[in-house]
Amino acid sequence: MNLSAMFATIRADLPMVVMLLLLLFSAVAVVVTKHVGRSEFVVMQQLENQRDQLNEEWGRLLLELSTWASPGRVEQQARHKLEMKSPTNDDTIMVMP
């Protein structure tokens, strides 16, 4: 086989080889894209679960805050821990302008 016949054969098969390489590249790109998409979906699900847990904790903390800051509790703590009491009439001084 001479050199010109080899080049002619290669030229004839070149479009087929290029198309085969493009097909393989496309198939690999599809697989990689699917893998990345699935990986990102897993991360998104984990973040959504974390968000839900944080929202639940936030709700519990708000409920606890409202319990600790209720007027009855504040008064109770003032009476017991700080030994405060409501002023009587004798303790009240009226200032006249």
PDB file of N, CA and C in Angstrom:
ATOM      1  N   MET A   1       0.846  -1.168   0.000  1.00  0.00           N
ATOM      2  CA  MET A   1       0.000   0.000   0.000  1.00  0.00           C
ATOM      3  C   MET A   1       0.892   1.233   0.000  1.00  0.00           C
ATOM      4  N   ASN A   2       0.604   2.113  -0.938  1.00  0.00           N
ATOM      5  CA  ASN A   2       1.437   3.305  -1.014  1.00  0.00           C
ATOM      6  C   ASN A   2       0.889   4.400  -0.103  1.00  0.00           C
ATOM      7  N   LEU A   3       1.621   5.451   0.037  1.00  0.00           N
ATOM      8  CA  LEU A   3       1.303   6.534   0.969  1.00  0.00           C
ATOM      9  C   LEU A   3       0.034   7.276   0.569  1.00  0.00           C
ATOM     10  N   SER A   4      -0.158   7.525  -0.673  1.00  0.00           N
ATOM     11  CA  SER A   4      -1.360   8.252  -1.110  1.00  0.00           C
ATOM     12  C   SER A   4      -2.614   7.424  -0.870  1.00  0.00           C
ATOM     13  N   ALA A   5      -2.537   6.132  -0.976  1.00  0.00           N
ATOM     14  CA  ALA A   5      -3.703   5.279  -0.703  1.00  0.00           C
ATOM     15  C   ALA A   5      -4.047   5.306   0.786  1.00  0.00           C
ATOM     16  N   MET A   6      -3.013   5.351   1.641  1.00  0.00           N
ATOM     17  CA  MET A   6      -3.263   5.435   3.098  1.00  0.00           C
ATOM     18  C   MET A   6      -3.948   6.756   3.454  1.00  0.00           C
ATOM     19  N   PHE A   7      -3.450   7.846   2.887  1.00  0.00           N
ATOM     20  CA  PHE A   7      -4.077   9.139   3.161  1.00  0.00           C
ATOM     21  C   PHE A   7      -5.508   9.181   2.655  1.00  0.00           C
ATOM     22  N   ALA A   8      -5.761   8.569   1.551  1.00  0.00           N
ATOM     23  CA  ALA A   8      -7.124   8.539   1.013  1.00  0.00           C
ATOM     24  C   ALA A   8      -8.034   7.755   1.946  1.00  0.00           C
ATOM     25  N   THR A   9      -7.550   6.640   2.500  1.00  0.00           N
ATOM     26  CA  THR A   9      -8.344   5.843   3.433  1.00  0.00           C
ATOM     27  C   THR A   9      -8.607   6.631   4.720  1.00  0.00           C
ATOM     28  N   ILE A  10      -7.562   7.315   5.199  1.00  0.00           N
ATOM     29  CA  ILE A  10      -7.716   8.115   6.424  1.00  0.00           C
ATOM     30  C   ILE A  10      -8.702   9.251   6.178  1.00  0.00           C
ATOM     31  N   ARG A  11      -8.611   9.916   5.030  1.00  0.00           N
ATOM     32  CA  ARG A  11      -9.539  11.007   4.713  1.00  0.00           C
ATOM     33  C   ARG A  11     -10.970  10.490   4.619  1.00  0.00           C
ATOM     34  N   ALA A  12     -11.147   9.318   4.115  1.00  0.00           N
ATOM     35  CA  ALA A  12     -12.488   8.753   3.983  1.00  0.00           C
ATOM     36  C   ALA A  12     -13.062   8.411   5.355  1.00  0.00           C
ATOM     37  N   ASP A  13     -12.204   7.939   6.267  1.00  0.00           N
ATOM     38  CA  ASP A  13     -12.668   7.549   7.597  1.00  0.00           C
ATOM     39  C   ASP A  13     -12.657   8.700   8.608  1.00  0.00           C
ATOM     40  N   LEU A  14     -12.067   9.831   8.266  1.00  0.00           N
ATOM     41  CA  LEU A  14     -11.947  10.950   9.202  1.00  0.00           C
ATOM     42  C   LEU A  14     -13.298  11.454   9.717  1.00  0.00           C
ATOM     43  N   PRO A  15     -14.291  11.673   8.892  1.00  0.00           N
ATOM     44  CA  PRO A  15     -15.582  12.126   9.435  1.00  0.00           C
ATOM     45  C   PRO A  15     -16.189  11.116  10.414  1.00  0.00           C
ATOM     46  N   MET A  16     -16.009   9.838  10.117  1.00  0.00           N
ATOM     47  CA  MET A  16     -16.548   8.808  11.006  1.00  0.00           C
ATOM     48  C   MET A  16     -15.816   8.825  12.349  1.00  0.00           C
ATOM     49  N   VAL A  17     -14.500   8.989  12.333  1.00  0.00           N
ATOM     50  CA  VAL A  17     -13.717   9.034  13.560  1.00  0.00           C
ATOM     51  C   VAL A  17     -14.082  10.274  14.374  1.00  0.00           C
ATOM     52  N   VAL A  18     -14.216  11.404  13.716  1.00  0.00           N
ATOM     53  CA  VAL A  18     -14.595  12.638  14.409  1.00  0.00           C
ATOM     54  C   VAL A  18     -15.975  12.484  15.035  1.00  0.00           C
ATOM     55  N   MET A  19     -16.917  11.932  14.297  1.00  0.00           N
ATOM     56  CA  MET A  19     -18.267  11.735  14.836  1.00  0.00           C
ATOM     57  C   MET A  19     -18.247  10.765  16.015  1.00  0.00           C
ATOM     58  N   LEU A  20     -17.444   9.724  15.948  1.00  0.00           N
ATOM     59  CA  LEU A  20     -17.328   8.768  17.055  1.00  0.00           C
ATOM     60  C   LEU A  20     -16.739   9.447  18.292  1.00  0.00           C
ATOM     61  N   LEU A  21     -15.704  10.257  18.102  1.00  0.00           N
ATOM     62  CA  LEU A  21     -15.114  10.982  19.232  1.00  0.00           C
ATOM     63  C   LEU A  21     -16.115  11.966  19.836  1.00  0.00           C
ATOM     64  N   LEU A  22     -16.858  12.668  19.009  1.00  0.00           N
ATOM     65  CA  LEU A  22     -17.886  13.592  19.510  1.00  0.00           C
ATOM     66  C   LEU A  22     -18.980  12.848  20.260  1.00  0.00           C
ATOM     67  N   LEU A  23     -19.352  11.686  19.755  1.00  0.00           N
ATOM     68  CA  LEU A  23     -20.353  10.876  20.437  1.00  0.00           C
ATOM     69  C   LEU A  23     -19.863  10.426  21.806  1.00  0.00           C
ATOM     70  N   LEU A  24     -18.617   9.970  21.887  1.00  0.00           N
ATOM     71  CA  LEU A  24     -18.043   9.555  23.166  1.00  0.00           C
ATOM     72  C   LEU A  24     -17.943  10.733  24.130  1.00  0.00           C
ATOM     73  N   PHE A  25     -17.502  11.883  23.621  1.00  0.00           N
ATOM     74  CA  PHE A  25     -17.426  13.078  24.457  1.00  0.00           C
ATOM     75  C   PHE A  25     -18.798  13.466  24.983  1.00  0.00           C
ATOM     76  N   SER A  26     -19.791  13.396  24.139  1.00  0.00           N
ATOM     77  CA  SER A  26     -21.158  13.728  24.537  1.00  0.00           C
ATOM     78  C   SER A  26     -21.673  12.758  25.600  1.00  0.00           C
ATOM     79  N   ALA A  27     -21.386  11.480  25.444  1.00  0.00           N
ATOM     80  CA  ALA A  27     -21.838  10.480  26.421  1.00  0.00           C
ATOM     81  C   ALA A  27     -21.171  10.711  27.779  1.00  0.00           C
ATOM     82  N   VAL A  28     -19.893  10.999  27.779  1.00  0.00           N
ATOM     83  CA  VAL A  28     -19.180  11.273  29.029  1.00  0.00           C
ATOM     84  C   VAL A  28     -19.729  12.540  29.670  1.00  0.00           C
ATOM     85  N   ALA A  29     -20.019  13.565  28.867  1.00  0.00           N
ATOM     86  CA  ALA A  29     -20.569  14.811  29.395  1.00  0.00           C
ATOM     87  C   ALA A  29     -21.937  14.577  30.037  1.00  0.00           C
ATOM     88  N   VAL A  30     -22.758  13.727  29.450  1.00  0.00           N
ATOM     89  CA  VAL A  30     -24.070  13.416  30.030  1.00  0.00           C
ATOM     90  C   VAL A  30     -23.906  12.716  31.373  1.00  0.00           C
ATOM     91  N   VAL A  31     -23.008  11.764  31.453  1.00  0.00           N
ATOM     92  CA  VAL A  31     -22.787  11.031  32.702  1.00  0.00           C
ATOM     93  C   VAL A  31     -22.279  11.975  33.794  1.00  0.00           C
ATOM     94  N   VAL A  32     -21.314  12.810  33.453  1.00  0.00           N
ATOM     95  CA  VAL A  32     -20.759  13.750  34.428  1.00  0.00           C
ATOM     96  C   VAL A  32     -21.827  14.734  34.886  1.00  0.00           C
ATOM     97  N   THR A  33     -22.627  15.232  33.968  1.00  0.00           N
ATOM     98  CA  THR A  33     -23.684  16.186  34.314  1.00  0.00           C
ATOM     99  C   THR A  33     -24.711  15.546  35.232  1.00  0.00           C
ATOM    100  N   LYS A  34     -25.104  14.329  34.937  1.00  0.00           N
ATOM    101  CA  LYS A  34     -26.053  13.620  35.803  1.00  0.00           C
ATOM    102  C   LYS A  34     -25.479  13.432  37.199  1.00  0.00           C
ATOM    103  N   HIS A  35     -24.207  13.040  37.272  1.00  0.00           N
ATOM    104  CA  HIS A  35     -23.565  12.824  38.574  1.00  0.00           C
ATOM    105  C   HIS A  35     -23.524  14.122  39.382  1.00  0.00           C
ATOM    106  N   VAL A  36     -23.130  15.197  38.746  1.00  0.00           N
ATOM    107  CA  VAL A  36     -23.062  16.493  39.437  1.00  0.00           C
ATOM    108  C   VAL A  36     -24.457  16.912  39.888  1.00  0.00           C
ATOM    109  N   GLY A  37     -25.442  16.730  39.047  1.00  0.00           N
ATOM    110  CA  GLY A  37     -26.823  17.084  39.402  1.00  0.00           C
ATOM    111  C   GLY A  37     -27.315  16.300  40.607  1.00  0.00           C
ATOM    112  N   ARG A  38     -27.044  15.017  40.624  1.00  0.00           N
ATOM    113  CA  ARG A  38     -27.463  14.187  41.760  1.00  0.00           C
ATOM    114  C   ARG A  38     -26.715  14.571  43.031  1.00  0.00           C
ATOM    115  N   SER A  39     -25.421  14.853  42.904  1.00  0.00           N
ATOM    116  CA  SER A  39     -24.637  15.271  44.074  1.00  0.00           C
ATOM    117  C   SER A  39     -25.172  16.580  44.640  1.00  0.00           C
ATOM    118  N   GLU A  40     -25.476  17.529  43.777  1.00  0.00           N
ATOM    119  CA  GLU A  40     -26.015  18.809  44.230  1.00  0.00           C
ATOM    120  C   GLU A  40     -27.400  18.625  44.857  1.00  0.00           C
ATOM    121  N   PHE A  41     -28.190  17.706  44.332  1.00  0.00           N
ATOM    122  CA  PHE A  41     -29.512  17.441  44.906  1.00  0.00           C
ATOM    123  C   PHE A  41     -29.376  16.881  46.321  1.00  0.00           C
ATOM    124  N   VAL A  42     -28.403  15.994  46.527  1.00  0.00           N
ATOM    125  CA  VAL A  42     -28.178  15.437  47.869  1.00  0.00           C
ATOM    126  C   VAL A  42     -27.783  16.553  48.833  1.00  0.00           C
ATOM    127  N   VAL A  43     -26.902  17.444  48.404  1.00  0.00           N
ATOM    128  CA  VAL A  43     -26.490  18.565  49.250  1.00  0.00           C
ATOM    129  C   VAL A  43     -27.692  19.456  49.559  1.00  0.00           C
ATOM    130  N   MET A  44     -28.528  19.710  48.564  1.00  0.00           N
ATOM    131  CA  MET A  44     -29.713  20.534  48.771  1.00  0.00           C
ATOM    132  C   MET A  44     -30.650  19.895  49.794  1.00  0.00           C
ATOM    133  N   GLN A  45     -30.846  18.587  49.710  1.00  0.00           N
ATOM    134  CA  GLN A  45     -31.706  17.896  50.671  1.00  0.00           C
ATOM    135  C   GLN A  45     -31.130  18.007  52.085  1.00  0.00           C
ATOM    136  N   GLN A  46     -29.831  17.865  52.226  1.00  0.00           N
ATOM    137  CA  GLN A  46     -29.203  17.992  53.541  1.00  0.00           C
ATOM    138  C   GLN A  46     -29.379  19.404  54.098  1.00  0.00           C
ATOM    139  N   LEU A  47     -29.223  20.401  53.256  1.00  0.00           N
ATOM    140  CA  LEU A  47     -29.400  21.783  53.699  1.00  0.00           C
ATOM    141  C   LEU A  47     -30.852  22.073  54.065  1.00  0.00           C
ATOM    142  N   GLU A  48     -31.791  21.498  53.333  1.00  0.00           N
ATOM    143  CA  GLU A  48     -33.205  21.687  53.677  1.00  0.00           C
ATOM    144  C   GLU A  48     -33.525  21.030  55.014  1.00  0.00           C
ATOM    145  N   ASN A  49     -32.966  19.856  55.265  1.00  0.00           N
ATOM    146  CA  ASN A  49     -33.163  19.207  56.564  1.00  0.00           C
ATOM    147  C   ASN A  49     -32.573  20.052  57.687  1.00  0.00           C
ATOM    148  N   GLN A  50     -31.387  20.596  57.455  1.00  0.00           N
ATOM    149  CA  GLN A  50     -30.763  21.455  58.460  1.00  0.00           C
ATOM    150  C   GLN A  50     -31.613  22.704  58.694  1.00  0.00           C
ATOM    151  N   ARG A  51     -32.145  23.291  57.629  1.00  0.00           N
ATOM    152  CA  ARG A  51     -33.013  24.460  57.757  1.00  0.00           C
ATOM    153  C   ARG A  51     -34.244  24.134  58.585  1.00  0.00           C
ATOM    154  N   ASP A  52     -34.857  22.978  58.329  1.00  0.00           N
ATOM    155  CA  ASP A  52     -36.041  22.578  59.084  1.00  0.00           C
ATOM    156  C   ASP A  52     -35.717  22.392  60.563  1.00  0.00           C
ATOM    157  N   GLN A  53     -34.573  21.780  60.863  1.00  0.00           N
ATOM    158  CA  GLN A  53     -34.170  21.592  62.255  1.00  0.00           C
ATOM    159  C   GLN A  53     -33.922  22.933  62.936  1.00  0.00           C
ATOM    160  N   LEU A  54     -33.291  23.857  62.223  1.00  0.00           N
ATOM    161  CA  LEU A  54     -33.046  25.180  62.800  1.00  0.00           C
ATOM    162  C   LEU A  54     -34.344  25.941  63.023  1.00  0.00           C
ATOM    163  N   ASN A  55     -35.305  25.790  62.114  1.00  0.00           N
ATOM    164  CA  ASN A  55     -36.610  26.437  62.300  1.00  0.00           C
ATOM    165  C   ASN A  55     -37.329  25.872  63.520  1.00  0.00           C
ATOM    166  N   GLU A  56     -37.237  24.570  63.719  1.00  0.00           N
ATOM    167  CA  GLU A  56     -37.847  23.960  64.901  1.00  0.00           C
ATOM    168  C   GLU A  56     -37.190  24.482  66.179  1.00  0.00           C
ATOM    169  N   GLU A  57     -35.873  24.547  66.171  1.00  0.00           N
ATOM    170  CA  GLU A  57     -35.156  25.047  67.345  1.00  0.00           C
ATOM    171  C   GLU A  57     -35.510  26.514  67.603  1.00  0.00           C
ATOM    172  N   TRP A  58     -35.636  27.303  66.538  1.00  0.00           N
ATOM    173  CA  TRP A  58     -36.005  28.709  66.677  1.00  0.00           C
ATOM    174  C   TRP A  58     -37.383  28.836  67.317  1.00  0.00           C
ATOM    175  N   GLY A  59     -38.321  28.006  66.894  1.00  0.00           N
ATOM    176  CA  GLY A  59     -39.656  28.019  67.492  1.00  0.00           C
ATOM    177  C   GLY A  59     -39.610  27.665  68.968  1.00  0.00           C
ATOM    178  N   ARG A  60     -38.829  26.661  69.317  1.00  0.00           N
ATOM    179  CA  ARG A  60     -38.691  26.284  70.729  1.00  0.00           C
ATOM    180  C   ARG A  60     -38.072  27.413  71.538  1.00  0.00           C
ATOM    181  N   LEU A  61     -37.059  28.071  70.967  1.00  0.00           N
ATOM    182  CA  LEU A  61     -36.412  29.171  71.677  1.00  0.00           C
ATOM    183  C   LEU A  61     -37.356  30.358  71.860  1.00  0.00           C
ATOM    184  N   LEU A  62     -38.185  30.641  70.859  1.00  0.00           N
ATOM    185  CA  LEU A  62     -39.168  31.714  71.006  1.00  0.00           C
ATOM    186  C   LEU A  62     -40.179  31.394  72.095  1.00  0.00           C
ATOM    187  N   LEU A  63     -40.606  30.139  72.143  1.00  0.00           N
ATOM    188  CA  LEU A  63     -41.538  29.718  73.191  1.00  0.00           C
ATOM    189  C   LEU A  63     -40.883  29.834  74.566  1.00  0.00           C
ATOM    190  N   GLU A  64     -39.633  29.429  74.666  1.00  0.00           N
ATOM    191  CA  GLU A  64     -38.923  29.532  75.936  1.00  0.00           C
ATOM    192  C   GLU A  64     -38.759  30.994  76.336  1.00  0.00           C
ATOM    193  N   LEU A  65     -38.453  31.853  75.386  1.00  0.00           N
ATOM    194  CA  LEU A  65     -38.311  33.283  75.668  1.00  0.00           C
ATOM    195  C   LEU A  65     -39.608  33.869  76.193  1.00  0.00           C
ATOM    196  N   SER A  66     -40.719  33.517  75.549  1.00  0.00           N
ATOM    197  CA  SER A  66     -42.000  34.056  76.013  1.00  0.00           C
ATOM    198  C   SER A  66     -42.335  33.532  77.404  1.00  0.00           C
ATOM    199  N   THR A  67     -41.917  32.319  77.725  1.00  0.00           N
ATOM    200  CA  THR A  67     -42.154  31.769  79.061  1.00  0.00           C
ATOM    201  C   THR A  67     -41.311  32.507  80.101  1.00  0.00           C
ATOM    202  N   TRP A  68     -40.036  32.709  79.808  1.00  0.00           N
ATOM    203  CA  TRP A  68     -39.147  33.364  80.774  1.00  0.00           C
ATOM    204  C   TRP A  68     -39.482  34.843  80.953  1.00  0.00           C
ATOM    205  N   ALA A  69     -40.012  35.470  79.918  1.00  0.00           N
ATOM    206  CA  ALA A  69     -40.264  36.910  79.981  1.00  0.00           C
ATOM    207  C   ALA A  69     -41.706  37.243  80.355  1.00  0.00           C
ATOM    208  N   SER A  70     -42.494  36.265  80.753  1.00  0.00           N
ATOM    209  CA  SER A  70     -43.888  36.557  81.111  1.00  0.00           C
ATOM    210  C   SER A  70     -43.919  37.440  82.361  1.00  0.00           C
ATOM    211  N   PRO A  71     -44.870  38.355  82.438  1.00  0.00           N
ATOM    212  CA  PRO A  71     -44.927  39.273  83.578  1.00  0.00           C
ATOM    213  C   PRO A  71     -45.024  38.555  84.921  1.00  0.00           C
ATOM    214  N   GLY A  72     -45.762  37.468  84.988  1.00  0.00           N
ATOM    215  CA  GLY A  72     -45.886  36.724  86.233  1.00  0.00           C
ATOM    216  C   GLY A  72     -44.559  36.172  86.694  1.00  0.00           C
ATOM    217  N   ARG A  73     -43.782  35.655  85.767  1.00  0.00           N
ATOM    218  CA  ARG A  73     -42.472  35.098  86.123  1.00  0.00           C
ATOM    219  C   ARG A  73     -41.528  36.201  86.559  1.00  0.00           C
ATOM    220  N   VAL A  74     -41.549  37.333  85.857  1.00  0.00           N
ATOM    221  CA  VAL A  74     -40.676  38.452  86.230  1.00  0.00           C
ATOM    222  C   VAL A  74     -41.021  38.917  87.648  1.00  0.00           C
ATOM    223  N   GLU A  75     -42.314  39.036  87.937  1.00  0.00           N
ATOM    224  CA  GLU A  75     -42.723  39.462  89.279  1.00  0.00           C
ATOM    225  C   GLU A  75     -42.283  38.447  90.332  1.00  0.00           C
ATOM    226  N   GLN A  76     -42.461  37.171  90.037  1.00  0.00           N
ATOM    227  CA  GLN A  76     -42.067  36.125  90.978  1.00  0.00           C
ATOM    228  C   GLN A  76     -40.564  36.194  91.260  1.00  0.00           C
ATOM    229  N   GLN A  77     -39.758  36.340  90.218  1.00  0.00           N
ATOM    230  CA  GLN A  77     -38.308  36.432  90.402  1.00  0.00           C
ATOM    231  C   GLN A  77     -37.934  37.693  91.177  1.00  0.00           C
ATOM    232  N   ALA A  78     -38.632  38.796  90.922  1.00  0.00           N
ATOM    233  CA  ALA A  78     -38.344  40.040  91.636  1.00  0.00           C
ATOM    234  C   ALA A  78     -38.653  39.877  93.120  1.00  0.00           C
ATOM    235  N   ARG A  79     -39.727  39.201  93.447  1.00  0.00           N
ATOM    236  CA  ARG A  79     -40.099  39.008  94.857  1.00  0.00           C
ATOM    237  C   ARG A  79     -39.120  38.065  95.573  1.00  0.00           C
ATOM    238  N   HIS A  80     -38.773  36.972  94.920  1.00  0.00           N
ATOM    239  CA  HIS A  80     -37.962  35.958  95.602  1.00  0.00           C
ATOM    240  C   HIS A  80     -36.460  36.257  95.561  1.00  0.00           C
ATOM    241  N   LYS A  81     -35.929  36.516  94.412  1.00  0.00           N
ATOM    242  CA  LYS A  81     -34.475  36.682  94.291  1.00  0.00           C
ATOM    243  C   LYS A  81     -34.012  38.076  94.693  1.00  0.00           C
ATOM    244  N   LEU A  82     -34.797  39.099  94.348  1.00  0.00           N
ATOM    245  CA  LEU A  82     -34.382  40.473  94.641  1.00  0.00           C
ATOM    246  C   LEU A  82     -35.066  41.040  95.889  1.00  0.00           C
ATOM    247  N   GLU A  83     -35.961  40.249  96.447  1.00  0.00           N
ATOM    248  CA  GLU A  83     -36.712  40.644  97.643  1.00  0.00           C
ATOM    249  C   GLU A  83     -37.405  41.987  97.456  1.00  0.00           C
ATOM    250  N   MET A  84     -37.999  42.164  96.278  1.00  0.00           N
ATOM    251  CA  MET A  84     -38.749  43.390  95.994  1.00  0.00           C
ATOM    252  C   MET A  84     -40.197  43.181  96.411  1.00  0.00           C
ATOM    253  N   LYS A  85     -40.897  44.293  96.670  1.00  0.00           N
ATOM    254  CA  LYS A  85     -42.313  44.222  97.033  1.00  0.00           C
ATOM    255  C   LYS A  85     -43.002  45.448  96.490  1.00  0.00           C
ATOM    256  N   SER A  86     -44.300  45.369  96.404  1.00  0.00           N
ATOM    257  CA  SER A  86     -45.075  46.525  95.960  1.00  0.00           C
ATOM    258  C   SER A  86     -45.067  47.564  97.080  1.00  0.00           C
ATOM    259  N   PRO A  87     -44.943  48.832  96.739  1.00  0.00           N
ATOM    260  CA  PRO A  87     -44.917  49.856  97.784  1.00  0.00           C
ATOM    261  C   PRO A  87     -46.299  50.009  98.435  1.00  0.00           C
ATOM    262  N   THR A  88     -46.290  50.247  99.729  1.00  0.00           N
ATOM    263  CA  THR A  88     -47.544  50.495 100.450  1.00  0.00           C
ATOM    264  C   THR A  88     -47.827  51.991 100.415  1.00  0.00           C
ATOM    265  N   ASN A  89     -48.980  52.367 100.955  1.00  0.00           N
ATOM    266  CA  ASN A  89     -49.334  53.783 100.992  1.00  0.00           C
ATOM    267  C   ASN A  89     -48.343  54.574 101.844  1.00  0.00           C
ATOM    268  N   ASP A  90     -47.827  53.963 102.859  1.00  0.00           N
ATOM    269  CA  ASP A  90     -46.851  54.656 103.725  1.00  0.00           C
ATOM    270  C   ASP A  90     -45.531  54.894 102.999  1.00  0.00           C
ATOM    271  N   ASP A  91     -45.212  54.015 102.045  1.00  0.00           N
ATOM    272  CA  ASP A  91     -43.941  54.154 101.289  1.00  0.00           C
ATOM    273  C   ASP A  91     -44.067  55.133 100.118  1.00  0.00           C
ATOM    274  N   THR A  92     -45.268  55.535  99.822  1.00  0.00           N
ATOM    275  CA  THR A  92     -45.506  56.403  98.675  1.00  0.00           C
ATOM    276  C   THR A  92     -45.436  57.867  99.091  1.00  0.00           C
ATOM    277  N   ILE A  93     -44.700  58.668  98.363  1.00  0.00           N
ATOM    278  CA  ILE A  93     -44.593  60.112  98.650  1.00  0.00           C
ATOM    279  C   ILE A  93     -45.203  60.860  97.479  1.00  0.00           C
ATOM    280  N   MET A  94     -46.117  61.737  97.789  1.00  0.00           N
ATOM    281  CA  MET A  94     -46.781  62.528  96.757  1.00  0.00           C
ATOM    282  C   MET A  94     -46.070  63.865  96.640  1.00  0.00           C
ATOM    283  N   VAL A  95     -45.624  64.223  95.472  1.00  0.00           N
ATOM    284  CA  VAL A  95     -44.919  65.480  95.249  1.00  0.00           C
ATOM    285  C   VAL A  95     -45.891  66.432  94.583  1.00  0.00           C
ATOM    286  N   MET A  96     -46.114  67.576  95.193  1.00  0.00           N
ATOM    287  CA  MET A  96     -47.044  68.565  94.651  1.00  0.00           C
ATOM    288  C   MET A  96     -46.243  69.601  93.852  1.00  0.00           C
ATOM    289  N   PRO A  97     -46.761  70.025  92.709  1.00  0.00           N
ATOM    290  CA  PRO A  97     -46.044  71.021  91.915  1.00  0.00           C
ATOM    291  C   PRO A  97     -46.092  72.405  92.532  1.00  0.00           C
TER     292      PRO A  97
END
